[in-house]
PDB file of C-alpha atoms in Angstrom:
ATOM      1  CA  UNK D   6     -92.179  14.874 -38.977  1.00 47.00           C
ATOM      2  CA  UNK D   7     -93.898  14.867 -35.811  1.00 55.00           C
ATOM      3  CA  UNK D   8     -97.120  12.705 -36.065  1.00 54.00           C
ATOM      4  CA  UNK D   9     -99.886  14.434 -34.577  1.00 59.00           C
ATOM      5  CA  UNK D  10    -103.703  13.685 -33.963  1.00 60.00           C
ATOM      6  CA  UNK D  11    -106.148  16.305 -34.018  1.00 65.00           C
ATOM      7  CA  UNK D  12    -106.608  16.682 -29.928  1.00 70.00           C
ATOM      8  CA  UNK D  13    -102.259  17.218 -30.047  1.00 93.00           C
ATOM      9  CA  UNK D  14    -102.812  19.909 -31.662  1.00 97.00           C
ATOM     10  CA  UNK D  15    -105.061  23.228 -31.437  1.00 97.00           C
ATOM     11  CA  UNK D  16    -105.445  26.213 -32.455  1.00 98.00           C
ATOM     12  CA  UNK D  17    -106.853  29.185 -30.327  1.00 98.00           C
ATOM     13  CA  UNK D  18    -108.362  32.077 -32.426  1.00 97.00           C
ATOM     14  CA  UNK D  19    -111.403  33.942 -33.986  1.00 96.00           C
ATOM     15  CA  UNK D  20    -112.558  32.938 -37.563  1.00 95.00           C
ATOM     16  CA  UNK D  21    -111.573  36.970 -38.558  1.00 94.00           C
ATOM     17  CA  UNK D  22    -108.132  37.456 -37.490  1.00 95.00           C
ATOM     18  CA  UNK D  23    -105.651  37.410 -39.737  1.00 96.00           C
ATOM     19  CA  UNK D  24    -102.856  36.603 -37.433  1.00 98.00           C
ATOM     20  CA  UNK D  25    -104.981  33.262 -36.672  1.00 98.00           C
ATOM     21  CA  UNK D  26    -105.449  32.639 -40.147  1.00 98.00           C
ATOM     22  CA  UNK D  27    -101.568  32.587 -40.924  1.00 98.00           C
ATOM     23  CA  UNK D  28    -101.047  29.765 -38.402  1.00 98.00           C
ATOM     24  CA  UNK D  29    -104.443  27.637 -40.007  1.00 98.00           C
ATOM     25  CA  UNK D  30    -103.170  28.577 -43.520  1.00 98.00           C
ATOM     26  CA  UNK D  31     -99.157  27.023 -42.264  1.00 98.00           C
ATOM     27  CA  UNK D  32    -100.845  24.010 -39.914  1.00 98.00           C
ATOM     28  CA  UNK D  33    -103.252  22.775 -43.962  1.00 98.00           C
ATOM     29  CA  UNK D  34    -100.172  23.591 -45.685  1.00 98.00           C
ATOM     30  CA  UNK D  35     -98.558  20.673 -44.021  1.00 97.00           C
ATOM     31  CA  UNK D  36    -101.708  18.516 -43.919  1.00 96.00           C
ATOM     32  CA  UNK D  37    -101.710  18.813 -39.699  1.00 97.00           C
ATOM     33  CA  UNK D  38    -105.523  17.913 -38.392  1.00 96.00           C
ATOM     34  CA  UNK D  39    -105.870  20.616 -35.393  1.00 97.00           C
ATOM     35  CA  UNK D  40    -109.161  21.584 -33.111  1.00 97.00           C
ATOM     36  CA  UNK D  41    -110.058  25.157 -33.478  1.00 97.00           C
ATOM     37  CA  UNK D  42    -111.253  26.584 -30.678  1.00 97.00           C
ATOM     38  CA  UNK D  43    -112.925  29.812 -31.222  1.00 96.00           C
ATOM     39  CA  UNK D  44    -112.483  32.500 -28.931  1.00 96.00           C
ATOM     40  CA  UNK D  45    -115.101  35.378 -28.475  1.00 91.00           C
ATOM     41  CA  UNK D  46    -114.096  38.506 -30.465  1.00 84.00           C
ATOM     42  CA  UNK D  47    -113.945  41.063 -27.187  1.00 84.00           C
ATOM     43  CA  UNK D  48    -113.215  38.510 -24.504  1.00 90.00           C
ATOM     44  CA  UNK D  49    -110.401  36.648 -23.331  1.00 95.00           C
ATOM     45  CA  UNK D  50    -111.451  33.188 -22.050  1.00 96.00           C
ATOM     46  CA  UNK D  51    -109.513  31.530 -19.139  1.00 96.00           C
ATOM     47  CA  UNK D  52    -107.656  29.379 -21.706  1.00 96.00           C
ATOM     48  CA  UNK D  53    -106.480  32.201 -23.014  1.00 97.00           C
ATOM     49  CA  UNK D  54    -105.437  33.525 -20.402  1.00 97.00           C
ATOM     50  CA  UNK D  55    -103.145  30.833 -19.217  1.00 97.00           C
ATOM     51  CA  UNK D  56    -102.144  29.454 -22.746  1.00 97.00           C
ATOM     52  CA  UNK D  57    -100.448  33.398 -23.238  1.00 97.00           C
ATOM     53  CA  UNK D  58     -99.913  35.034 -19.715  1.00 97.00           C
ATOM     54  CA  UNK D  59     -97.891  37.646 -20.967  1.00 97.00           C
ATOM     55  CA  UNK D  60     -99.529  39.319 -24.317  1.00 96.00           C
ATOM     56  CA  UNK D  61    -103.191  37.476 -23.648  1.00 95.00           C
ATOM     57  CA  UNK D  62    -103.846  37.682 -27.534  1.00 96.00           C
ATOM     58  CA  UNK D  63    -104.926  35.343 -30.021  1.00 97.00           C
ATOM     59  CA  UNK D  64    -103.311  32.935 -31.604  1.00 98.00           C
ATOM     60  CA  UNK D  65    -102.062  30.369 -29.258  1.00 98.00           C
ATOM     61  CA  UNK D  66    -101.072  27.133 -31.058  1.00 98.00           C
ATOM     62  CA  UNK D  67    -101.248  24.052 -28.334  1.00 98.00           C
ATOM     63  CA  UNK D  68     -98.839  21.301 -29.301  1.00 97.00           C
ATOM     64  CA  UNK D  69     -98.929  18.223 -27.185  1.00 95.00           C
ATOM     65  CA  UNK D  70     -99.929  20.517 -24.074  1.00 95.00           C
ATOM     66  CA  UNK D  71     -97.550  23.166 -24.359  1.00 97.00           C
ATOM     67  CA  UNK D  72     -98.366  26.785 -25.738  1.00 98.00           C
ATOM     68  CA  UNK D  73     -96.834  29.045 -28.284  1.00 98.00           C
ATOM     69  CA  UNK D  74     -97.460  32.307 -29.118  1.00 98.00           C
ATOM     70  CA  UNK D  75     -97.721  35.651 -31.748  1.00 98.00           C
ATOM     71  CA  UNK D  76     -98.820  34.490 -35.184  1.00 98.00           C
ATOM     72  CA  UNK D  77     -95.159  34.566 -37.081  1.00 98.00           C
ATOM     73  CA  UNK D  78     -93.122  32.658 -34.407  1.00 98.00           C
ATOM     74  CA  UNK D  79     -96.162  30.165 -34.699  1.00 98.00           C
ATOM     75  CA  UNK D  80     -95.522  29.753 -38.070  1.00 98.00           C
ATOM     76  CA  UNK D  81     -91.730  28.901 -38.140  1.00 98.00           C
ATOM     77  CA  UNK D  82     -92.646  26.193 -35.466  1.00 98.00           C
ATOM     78  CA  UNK D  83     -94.804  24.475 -37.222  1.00 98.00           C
ATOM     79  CA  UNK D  84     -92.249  24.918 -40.149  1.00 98.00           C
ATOM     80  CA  UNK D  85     -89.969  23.317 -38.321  1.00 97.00           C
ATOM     81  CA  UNK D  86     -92.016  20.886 -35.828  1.00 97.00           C
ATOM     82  CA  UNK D  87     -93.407  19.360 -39.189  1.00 97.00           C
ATOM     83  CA  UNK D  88     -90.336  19.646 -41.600  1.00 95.00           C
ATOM     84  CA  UNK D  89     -91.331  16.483 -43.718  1.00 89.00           C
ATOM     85  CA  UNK D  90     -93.988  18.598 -44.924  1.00 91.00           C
ATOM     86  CA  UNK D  91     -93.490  21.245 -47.683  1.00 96.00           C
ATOM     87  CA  UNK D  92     -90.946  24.134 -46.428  1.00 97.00           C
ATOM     88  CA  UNK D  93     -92.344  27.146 -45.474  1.00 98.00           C
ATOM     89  CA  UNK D  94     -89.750  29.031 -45.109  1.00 97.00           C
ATOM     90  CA  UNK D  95     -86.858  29.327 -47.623  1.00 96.00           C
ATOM     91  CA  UNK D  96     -83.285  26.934 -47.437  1.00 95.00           C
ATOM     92  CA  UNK D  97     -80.861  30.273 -48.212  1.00 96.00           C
ATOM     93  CA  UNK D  98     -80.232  32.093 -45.091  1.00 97.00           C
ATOM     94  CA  UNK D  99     -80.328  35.181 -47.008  1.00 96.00           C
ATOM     95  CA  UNK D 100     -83.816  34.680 -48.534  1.00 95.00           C
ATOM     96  CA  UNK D 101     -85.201  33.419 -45.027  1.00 96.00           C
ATOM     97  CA  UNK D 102     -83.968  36.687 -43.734  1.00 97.00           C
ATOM     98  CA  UNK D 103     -85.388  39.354 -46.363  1.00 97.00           C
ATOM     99  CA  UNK D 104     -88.844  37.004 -45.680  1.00 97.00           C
ATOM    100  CA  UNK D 105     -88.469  37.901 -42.023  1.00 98.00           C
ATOM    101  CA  UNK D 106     -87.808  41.182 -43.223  1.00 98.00           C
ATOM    102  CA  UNK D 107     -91.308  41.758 -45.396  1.00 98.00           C
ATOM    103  CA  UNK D 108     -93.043  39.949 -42.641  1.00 98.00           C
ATOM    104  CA  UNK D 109     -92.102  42.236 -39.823  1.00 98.00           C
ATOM    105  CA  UNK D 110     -93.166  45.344 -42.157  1.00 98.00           C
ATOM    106  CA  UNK D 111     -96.300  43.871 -42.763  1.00 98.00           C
ATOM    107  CA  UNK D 112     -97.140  43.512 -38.925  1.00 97.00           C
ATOM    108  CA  UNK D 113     -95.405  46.546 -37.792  1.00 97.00           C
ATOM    109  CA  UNK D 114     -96.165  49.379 -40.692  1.00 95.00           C
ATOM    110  CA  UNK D 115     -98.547  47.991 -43.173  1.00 96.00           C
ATOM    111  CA  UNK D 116    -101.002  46.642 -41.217  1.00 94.00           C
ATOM    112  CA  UNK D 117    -101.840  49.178 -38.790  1.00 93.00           C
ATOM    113  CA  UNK D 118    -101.982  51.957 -41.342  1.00 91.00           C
ATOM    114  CA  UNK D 119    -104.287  50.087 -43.156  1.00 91.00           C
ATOM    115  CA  UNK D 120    -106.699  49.044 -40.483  1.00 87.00           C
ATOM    116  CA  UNK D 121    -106.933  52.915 -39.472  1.00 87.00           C
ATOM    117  CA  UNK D 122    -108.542  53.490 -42.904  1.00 87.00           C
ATOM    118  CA  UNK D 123    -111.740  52.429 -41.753  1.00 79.00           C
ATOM    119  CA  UNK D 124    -112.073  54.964 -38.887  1.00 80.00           C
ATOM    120  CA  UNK D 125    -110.290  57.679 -40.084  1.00 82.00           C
ATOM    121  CA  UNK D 126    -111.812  60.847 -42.109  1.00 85.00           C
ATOM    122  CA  UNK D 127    -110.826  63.695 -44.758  1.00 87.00           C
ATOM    123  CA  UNK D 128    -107.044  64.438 -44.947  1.00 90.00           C
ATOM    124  CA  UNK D 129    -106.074  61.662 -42.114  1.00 89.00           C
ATOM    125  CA  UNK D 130    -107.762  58.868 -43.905  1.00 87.00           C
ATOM    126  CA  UNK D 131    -106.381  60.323 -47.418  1.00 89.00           C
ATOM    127  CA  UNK D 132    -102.977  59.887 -45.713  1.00 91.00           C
ATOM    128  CA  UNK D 133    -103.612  56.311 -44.423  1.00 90.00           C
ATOM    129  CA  UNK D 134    -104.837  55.503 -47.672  1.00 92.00           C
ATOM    130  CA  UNK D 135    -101.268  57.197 -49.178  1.00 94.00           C
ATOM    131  CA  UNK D 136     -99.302  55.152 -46.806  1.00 94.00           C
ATOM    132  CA  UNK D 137    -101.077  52.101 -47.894  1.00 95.00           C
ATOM    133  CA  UNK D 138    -100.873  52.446 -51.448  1.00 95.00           C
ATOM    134  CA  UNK D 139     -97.126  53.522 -51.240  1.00 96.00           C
ATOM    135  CA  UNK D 140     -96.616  49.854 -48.618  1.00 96.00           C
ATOM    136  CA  UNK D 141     -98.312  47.676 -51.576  1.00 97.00           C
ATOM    137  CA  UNK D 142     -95.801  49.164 -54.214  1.00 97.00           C
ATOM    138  CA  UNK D 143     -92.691  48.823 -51.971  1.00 97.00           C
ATOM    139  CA  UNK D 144     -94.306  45.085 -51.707  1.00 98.00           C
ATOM    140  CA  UNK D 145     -95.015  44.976 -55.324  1.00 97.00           C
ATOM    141  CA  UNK D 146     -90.822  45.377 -55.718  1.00 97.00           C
ATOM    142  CA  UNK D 147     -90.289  42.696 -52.859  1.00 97.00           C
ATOM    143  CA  UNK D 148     -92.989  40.373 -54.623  1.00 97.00           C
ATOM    144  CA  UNK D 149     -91.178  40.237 -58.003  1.00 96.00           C
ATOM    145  CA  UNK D 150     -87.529  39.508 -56.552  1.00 95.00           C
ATOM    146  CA  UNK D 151     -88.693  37.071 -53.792  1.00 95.00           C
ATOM    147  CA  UNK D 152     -91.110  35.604 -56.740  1.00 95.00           C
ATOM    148  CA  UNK D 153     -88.671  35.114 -59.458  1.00 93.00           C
ATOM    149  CA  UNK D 154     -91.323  35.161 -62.065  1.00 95.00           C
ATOM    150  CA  UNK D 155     -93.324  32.469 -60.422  1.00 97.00           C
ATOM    151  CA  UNK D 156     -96.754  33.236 -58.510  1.00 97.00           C
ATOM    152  CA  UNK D 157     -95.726  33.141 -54.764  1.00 98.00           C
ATOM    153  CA  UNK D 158     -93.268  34.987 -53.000  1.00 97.00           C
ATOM    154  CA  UNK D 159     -92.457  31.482 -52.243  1.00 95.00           C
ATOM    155  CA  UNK D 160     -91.946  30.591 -55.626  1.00 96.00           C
ATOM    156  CA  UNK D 161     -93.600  27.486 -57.004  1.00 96.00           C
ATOM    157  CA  UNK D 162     -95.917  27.209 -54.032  1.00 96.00           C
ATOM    158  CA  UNK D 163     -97.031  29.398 -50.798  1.00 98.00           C
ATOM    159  CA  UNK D 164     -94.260  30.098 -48.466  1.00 98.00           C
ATOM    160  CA  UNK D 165     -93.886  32.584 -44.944  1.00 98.00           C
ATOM    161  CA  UNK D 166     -93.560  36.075 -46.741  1.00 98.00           C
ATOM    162  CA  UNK D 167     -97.404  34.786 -48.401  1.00 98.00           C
ATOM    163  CA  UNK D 168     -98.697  33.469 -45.339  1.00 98.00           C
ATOM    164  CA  UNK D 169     -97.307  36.655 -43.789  1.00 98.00           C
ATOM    165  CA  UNK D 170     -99.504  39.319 -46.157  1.00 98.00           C
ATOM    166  CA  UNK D 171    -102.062  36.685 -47.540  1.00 97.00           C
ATOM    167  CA  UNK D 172    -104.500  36.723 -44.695  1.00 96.00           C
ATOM    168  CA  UNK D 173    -104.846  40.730 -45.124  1.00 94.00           C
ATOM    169  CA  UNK D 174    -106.681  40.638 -48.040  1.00 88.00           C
ATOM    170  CA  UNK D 175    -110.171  39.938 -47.345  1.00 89.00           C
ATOM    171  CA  UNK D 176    -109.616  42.794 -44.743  1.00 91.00           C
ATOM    172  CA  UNK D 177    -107.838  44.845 -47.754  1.00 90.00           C
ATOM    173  CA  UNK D 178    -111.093  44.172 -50.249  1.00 88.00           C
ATOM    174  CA  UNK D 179    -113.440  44.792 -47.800  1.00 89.00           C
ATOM    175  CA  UNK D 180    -111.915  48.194 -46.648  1.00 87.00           C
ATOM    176  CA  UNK D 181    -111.417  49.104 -50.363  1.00 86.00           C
ATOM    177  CA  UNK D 182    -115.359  48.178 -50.742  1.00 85.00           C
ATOM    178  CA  UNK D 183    -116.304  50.077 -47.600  1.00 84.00           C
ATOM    179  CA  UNK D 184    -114.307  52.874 -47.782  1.00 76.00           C
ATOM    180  CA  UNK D 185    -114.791  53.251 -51.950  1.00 79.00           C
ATOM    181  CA  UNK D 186    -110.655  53.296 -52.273  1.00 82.00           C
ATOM    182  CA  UNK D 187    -108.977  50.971 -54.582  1.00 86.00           C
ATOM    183  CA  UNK D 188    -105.673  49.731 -52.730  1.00 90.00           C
ATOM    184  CA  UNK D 189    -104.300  47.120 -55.090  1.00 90.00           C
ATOM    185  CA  UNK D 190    -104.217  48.714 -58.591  1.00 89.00           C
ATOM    186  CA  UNK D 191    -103.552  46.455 -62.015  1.00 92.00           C
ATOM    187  CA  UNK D 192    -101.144  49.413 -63.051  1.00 94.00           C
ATOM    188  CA  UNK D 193     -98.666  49.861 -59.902  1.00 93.00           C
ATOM    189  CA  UNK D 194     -98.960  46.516 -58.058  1.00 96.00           C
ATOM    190  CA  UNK D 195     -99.638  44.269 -61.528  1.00 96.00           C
ATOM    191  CA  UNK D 196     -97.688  40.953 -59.303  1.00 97.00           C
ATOM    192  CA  UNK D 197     -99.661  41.350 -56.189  1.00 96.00           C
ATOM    193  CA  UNK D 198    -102.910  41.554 -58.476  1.00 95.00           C
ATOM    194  CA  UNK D 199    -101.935  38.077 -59.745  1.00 96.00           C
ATOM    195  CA  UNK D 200    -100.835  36.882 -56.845  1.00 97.00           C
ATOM    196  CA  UNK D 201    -104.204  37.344 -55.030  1.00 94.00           C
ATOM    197  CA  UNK D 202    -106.283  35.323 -57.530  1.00 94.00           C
ATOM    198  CA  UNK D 203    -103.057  32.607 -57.101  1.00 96.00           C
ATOM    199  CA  UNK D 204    -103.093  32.993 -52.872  1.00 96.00           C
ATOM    200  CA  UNK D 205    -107.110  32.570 -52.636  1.00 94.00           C
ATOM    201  CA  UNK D 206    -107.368  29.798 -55.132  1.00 95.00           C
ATOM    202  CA  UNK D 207    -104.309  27.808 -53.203  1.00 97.00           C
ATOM    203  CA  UNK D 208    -106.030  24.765 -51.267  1.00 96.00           C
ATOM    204  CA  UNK D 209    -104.248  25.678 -48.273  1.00 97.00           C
ATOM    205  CA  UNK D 210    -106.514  29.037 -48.156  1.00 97.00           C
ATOM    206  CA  UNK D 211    -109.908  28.063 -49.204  1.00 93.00           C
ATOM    207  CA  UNK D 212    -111.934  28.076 -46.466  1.00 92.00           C
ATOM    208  CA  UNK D 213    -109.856  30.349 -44.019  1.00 96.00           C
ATOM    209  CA  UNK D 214    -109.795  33.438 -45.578  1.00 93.00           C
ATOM    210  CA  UNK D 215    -113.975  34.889 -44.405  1.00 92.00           C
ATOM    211  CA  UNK D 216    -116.085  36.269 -47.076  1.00 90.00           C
ATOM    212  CA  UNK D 217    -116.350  39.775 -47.437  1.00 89.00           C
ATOM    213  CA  UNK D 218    -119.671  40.024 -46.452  1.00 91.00           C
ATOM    214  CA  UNK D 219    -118.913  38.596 -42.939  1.00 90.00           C
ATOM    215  CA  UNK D 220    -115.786  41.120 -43.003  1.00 90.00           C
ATOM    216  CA  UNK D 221    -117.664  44.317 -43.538  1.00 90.00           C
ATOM    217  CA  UNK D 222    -120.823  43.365 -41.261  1.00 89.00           C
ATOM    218  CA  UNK D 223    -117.417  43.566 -38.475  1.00 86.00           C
ATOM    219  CA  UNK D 224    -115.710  47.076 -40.034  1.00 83.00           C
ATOM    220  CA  UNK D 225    -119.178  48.332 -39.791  1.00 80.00           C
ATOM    221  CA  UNK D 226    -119.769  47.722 -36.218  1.00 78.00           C
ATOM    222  CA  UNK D 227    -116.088  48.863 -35.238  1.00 73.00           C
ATOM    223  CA  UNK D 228    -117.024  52.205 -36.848  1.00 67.00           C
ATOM    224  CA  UNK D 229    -119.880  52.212 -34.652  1.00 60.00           C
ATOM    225  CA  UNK D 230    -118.492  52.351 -31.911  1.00 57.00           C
TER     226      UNK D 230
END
């Protein structure tokens, strides 16, 4: 394990992202003290701009002076950086790679159709709203064999396919609050319903994923402008 004091390591965000929150949710999961330093939502500060030259997007994780970037990659460092902590990602090659798998679909597919709820109207946002609620039961199916009847995709405890999707939710609530859709559903996605209330209650998570209050005073100003 690499023994680290909180000015080794920090983390370079904004309190509402949920890429930031997967690397704070990885970084309590193995008990590392970090400095957050908050970046502006709409501005890139100079630190930014030299900690990740090439994408100039939050998060950055700083590790003994040296930058890393894009939330997932993050992850599996610290995974690895801090591997006397508790695994984040699975032993079993296999298993590590159908994570990777969910994870990628959950940046690349599910996420974007579901932030374009918000600002889209009629028969686009019923669409987005379809292609949603058709992403949550193909995760449903990837949540009960990566699960094995236990309450984390991880198994016994929170592993990278959670942190992966986890940090959505208070995005996913306040959307369904905002938008007056219901995207997880007791009857098709009965796992992921449990696994919420199992995610949010994890000590790992309290206090990084925002209230959704704070989240829809944000969703209303981007459909402002």
């Amino acid at each position: 394990m690499a023994n680290s004091s909180c000015s080794d390591v920090k983390v370079l965000g904004a309190w509402p992202s949920p890429f930031v929150m997967r690397v704070r949710i990885a970084l309590n999961i193995k008990s590392v003290k970090y400095e957050f330093l908050e970046e502006t939502i709409g501005s890139k500060s100079q630190l930014l701009l030299q900690s990740n030259p090439v994408y100039k997007k939050i998060p950055v994780l700083i590790h003994g002076g040296k930058s890393i970037s894009e939330s997932l990659i993050i992850v599996q460092y610290i995974d690895e950086v801090w591997s006397s902590g508790p695994s984040i990602l699975p032993s079993d090659p296999y298993d590590r790679a159908i994570e990777r798998f969910w994870a990628a679909y959950v940046d690349d597919k599910f996420f974007p159709s579901m932030q374009l709820i918000n600002t889209a109207q009629g028969e686009e946002k019923a669409a987005k709203v379809e292609q949603v609620t058709e992403g949550l039961v193909l995760l449903e199916e990837a949540f009960q064999k990566s699960s094995k009847g236990k309450a984390f995709f991880g198994g016994d405890r929170i592993g990278f396919l959670d942190i992966a999707l986890g940090p959505m939710l208070g995005w996913l609530r306040a959307i369904d609050k905002m938008g007056g859709v219901k995207l997880l559903d007791e009857v098709k996605t009965p796992g992921l319903v449990q696994w919420v209330e199992s995610f949010c209650a994890d000590g790992a998570v309290k206090g990084v994923i925002p209230d959704i209050e704070k989240l829809l005073e944000i969703l209303e100003k981007m459909k402002g402008n």
